[in-house]
PDB file of C-alpha atoms in Angstrom:
ATOM      1  CA  MET A  13       0.000   0.000   0.000  1.00  0.00           C
ATOM      2  CA  GLN A  14       1.445   3.355  -1.031  1.00  0.00           C
ATOM      3  CA  SER A  15       1.292   6.246   1.409  1.00  0.00           C
ATOM      4  CA  SER A  16      -0.506   9.464   0.471  1.00  0.00           C
ATOM      5  CA  TYR A  17       1.877  11.545   2.591  1.00  0.00           C
ATOM      6  CA  GLY A  18       5.618  11.972   2.691  1.00  0.00           C
ATOM      7  CA  ILE A  19       8.555  13.851   4.128  1.00  0.00           C
ATOM      8  CA  ILE A  20      10.893  15.444   1.608  1.00  0.00           C
ATOM      9  CA  ALA A  21      14.463  16.214   2.626  1.00  0.00           C
ATOM     10  CA  THR A  22      17.048  18.491   1.066  1.00  0.00           C
ATOM     11  CA  THR A  23      20.188  20.208   2.290  1.00  0.00           C
ATOM     12  CA  THR A  24      21.558  23.560   1.220  1.00  0.00           C
ATOM     13  CA  SER A  25      24.582  25.723   1.869  1.00  0.00           C
ATOM     14  CA  SER A  26      23.059  28.718   3.667  1.00  0.00           C
ATOM     15  CA  GLN A  27      20.150  29.891   5.764  1.00  0.00           C
ATOM     16  CA  LYS A  28      19.316  32.419   3.031  1.00  0.00           C
ATOM     17  CA  SER A  29      18.956  29.634   0.448  1.00  0.00           C
ATOM     18  CA  ALA A  30      16.871  27.597   2.906  1.00  0.00           C
ATOM     19  CA  ASP A  31      14.616  30.592   3.582  1.00  0.00           C
ATOM     20  CA  VAL A  32      14.049  31.240  -0.137  1.00  0.00           C
ATOM     21  CA  MET A  33      13.055  27.615  -0.775  1.00  0.00           C
ATOM     22  CA  THR A  34      10.886  27.447   2.352  1.00  0.00           C
ATOM     23  CA  LYS A  35       8.974  30.625   1.511  1.00  0.00           C
ATOM     24  CA  ALA A  36       8.345  29.585  -2.113  1.00  0.00           C
ATOM     25  CA  LEU A  37       7.160  26.091  -1.147  1.00  0.00           C
ATOM     26  CA  LEU A  38       4.797  27.376   1.547  1.00  0.00           C
ATOM     27  CA  GLU A  39       3.434  30.237  -0.576  1.00  0.00           C
ATOM     28  CA  GLN A  40       2.612  27.805  -3.377  1.00  0.00           C
ATOM     29  CA  ARG A  41       1.074  25.428  -0.809  1.00  0.00           C
ATOM     30  CA  LEU A  42       3.240  22.561  -2.009  1.00  0.00           C
ATOM     31  CA  VAL A  43       4.222  21.718   1.574  1.00  0.00           C
ATOM     32  CA  ALA A  44       2.388  22.141   4.881  1.00  0.00           C
ATOM     33  CA  CYS A  45       5.427  22.483   7.148  1.00  0.00           C
ATOM     34  CA  VAL A  46       9.189  22.876   6.869  1.00  0.00           C
ATOM     35  CA  HIS A  47      11.650  22.037   9.630  1.00  0.00           C
ATOM     36  CA  SER A  48      15.025  23.695   9.224  1.00  0.00           C
ATOM     37  CA  TYR A  49      18.153  22.908  11.188  1.00  0.00           C
ATOM     38  CA  ALA A  50      21.915  23.259  10.928  1.00  0.00           C
ATOM     39  CA  LEU A  51      24.121  20.208  10.561  1.00  0.00           C
ATOM     40  CA  THR A  52      27.532  19.068   9.398  1.00  0.00           C
ATOM     41  CA  SER A  53      27.682  16.834   6.330  1.00  0.00           C
ATOM     42  CA  CYS A  54      30.533  14.572   5.231  1.00  0.00           C
ATOM     43  CA  TYR A  55      30.398  13.230   1.691  1.00  0.00           C
ATOM     44  CA  ILE A  56      32.415  12.305  -1.376  1.00  0.00           C
ATOM     45  CA  TRP A  57      32.458  14.968  -4.099  1.00  0.00           C
ATOM     46  CA  ASN A  58      34.661  14.770  -7.196  1.00  0.00           C
ATOM     47  CA  GLY A  59      36.709  12.006  -5.547  1.00  0.00           C
ATOM     48  CA  ASP A  60      37.449  13.978  -2.376  1.00  0.00           C
ATOM     49  CA  ILE A  61      36.028  13.625   1.128  1.00  0.00           C
ATOM     50  CA  VAL A  62      34.320  16.920   1.940  1.00  0.00           C
ATOM     51  CA  THR A  63      32.976  18.233   5.251  1.00  0.00           C
ATOM     52  CA  SER A  64      30.637  21.215   5.170  1.00  0.00           C
ATOM     53  CA  ASP A  65      28.096  23.047   7.280  1.00  0.00           C
ATOM     54  CA  GLU A  66      24.627  22.818   5.783  1.00  0.00           C
ATOM     55  CA  ILE A  67      20.988  23.544   6.494  1.00  0.00           C
ATOM     56  CA  MET A  68      18.621  20.549   6.349  1.00  0.00           C
ATOM     57  CA  LEU A  69      15.017  21.089   5.308  1.00  0.00           C
ATOM     58  CA  GLN A  70      12.384  18.472   6.104  1.00  0.00           C
ATOM     59  CA  MET A  71       9.055  19.159   4.398  1.00  0.00           C
ATOM     60  CA  LYS A  72       5.684  17.535   5.066  1.00  0.00           C
ATOM     61  CA  THR A  73       3.462  17.106   2.015  1.00  0.00           C
ATOM     62  CA  LYS A  74       1.380  14.718  -0.073  1.00  0.00           C
ATOM     63  CA  THR A  75       3.163  12.248  -2.312  1.00  0.00           C
ATOM     64  CA  VAL A  76       1.247  13.476  -5.384  1.00  0.00           C
ATOM     65  CA  LEU A  77       2.996  16.851  -4.993  1.00  0.00           C
ATOM     66  CA  PHE A  78       6.544  15.421  -5.033  1.00  0.00           C
ATOM     67  CA  SER A  79       7.329  16.209  -8.670  1.00  0.00           C
ATOM     68  CA  ARG A  80       6.191  19.829  -8.263  1.00  0.00           C
ATOM     69  CA  VAL A  81       8.198  20.210  -5.037  1.00  0.00           C
ATOM     70  CA  LYS A  82      11.245  18.657  -6.707  1.00  0.00           C
ATOM     71  CA  THR A  83      10.983  20.961  -9.723  1.00  0.00           C
ATOM     72  CA  LEU A  84      10.703  24.066  -7.537  1.00  0.00           C
ATOM     73  CA  ILE A  85      13.631  23.032  -5.316  1.00  0.00           C
ATOM     74  CA  GLU A  86      15.784  22.315  -8.387  1.00  0.00           C
ATOM     75  CA  SER A  87      14.984  25.763  -9.819  1.00  0.00           C
ATOM     76  CA  LEU A  88      16.022  27.556  -6.612  1.00  0.00           C
ATOM     77  CA  HIS A  89      18.818  25.303  -5.339  1.00  0.00           C
ATOM     78  CA  PRO A  90      22.448  26.491  -5.454  1.00  0.00           C
ATOM     79  CA  TYR A  91      23.915  22.965  -5.708  1.00  0.00           C
ATOM     80  CA  GLU A  92      24.860  21.242  -8.949  1.00  0.00           C
ATOM     81  CA  VAL A  93      23.447  17.966  -7.567  1.00  0.00           C
ATOM     82  CA  PRO A  94      20.942  18.672  -4.784  1.00  0.00           C
ATOM     83  CA  GLU A  95      19.614  15.953  -2.503  1.00  0.00           C
ATOM     84  CA  ILE A  96      15.836  15.755  -2.923  1.00  0.00           C
ATOM     85  CA  ILE A  97      14.480  12.609  -1.281  1.00  0.00           C
ATOM     86  CA  MET A  98      10.938  11.679  -0.295  1.00  0.00           C
ATOM     87  CA  THR A  99      10.248   9.178   2.481  1.00  0.00           C
ATOM     88  CA  PRO A 100       6.667   7.914   2.720  1.00  0.00           C
ATOM     89  CA  VAL A 101       4.799   8.416   5.970  1.00  0.00           C
ATOM     90  CA  VAL A 102       3.831   4.898   6.996  1.00  0.00           C
ATOM     91  CA  ASP A 103       1.518   5.973   9.803  1.00  0.00           C
ATOM     92  CA  ALA A 104       0.550   9.152  11.652  1.00  0.00           C
ATOM     93  CA  ASN A 105      -2.186  10.510  13.841  1.00  0.00           C
ATOM     94  CA  ARG A 106      -5.338  11.402  11.905  1.00  0.00           C
ATOM     95  CA  ALA A 107      -5.489  15.015  13.149  1.00  0.00           C
ATOM     96  CA  TYR A 108      -1.954  15.702  11.840  1.00  0.00           C
ATOM     97  CA  LEU A 109      -2.738  14.250   8.413  1.00  0.00           C
ATOM     98  CA  GLU A 110      -5.956  16.277   8.278  1.00  0.00           C
ATOM     99  CA  TRP A 111      -3.942  19.410   9.102  1.00  0.00           C
ATOM    100  CA  ILE A 112      -1.535  18.640   6.231  1.00  0.00           C
ATOM    101  CA  GLU A 113      -4.514  18.136   3.920  1.00  0.00           C
ATOM    102  CA  LYS A 114      -6.104  21.469   4.905  1.00  0.00           C
ATOM    103  CA  SER A 115      -2.783  23.321   4.708  1.00  0.00           C
ATOM    104  CA  LEU A 116      -2.266  22.247   1.099  1.00  0.00           C
ATOM    105  CA  GLU A 117      -5.720  23.350  -0.036  1.00  0.00           C
ATOM    106  CA  THR A 118      -5.744  26.480  -2.125  1.00  0.00           C
ATOM    107  CA  SER A 119      -8.317  29.156  -1.493  1.00  0.00           C
TER     108      SER A 119
END
């Protein structure tokens, strides 16, 4: 059974970039909520091990909106290869899912 809801994750290089993406996604009602927090990432890039400070965004939305969210993030993202991953919500309390549903409705 496929979930109707998901959490999308991306990282970016600055709070400014995170704020731009967050505002655009919320204004277009593509996501209901965005959590933003600082972290340190270690990864392989162009054959080198890189450590960098990043901002992680976790966005709550419906799975049917993933392609639109992905397209918007790609258009605003400063990275050559941004991480844009959706994890399905397997279970959640009904009131929270109803809130997501209402938050994504356009007036």
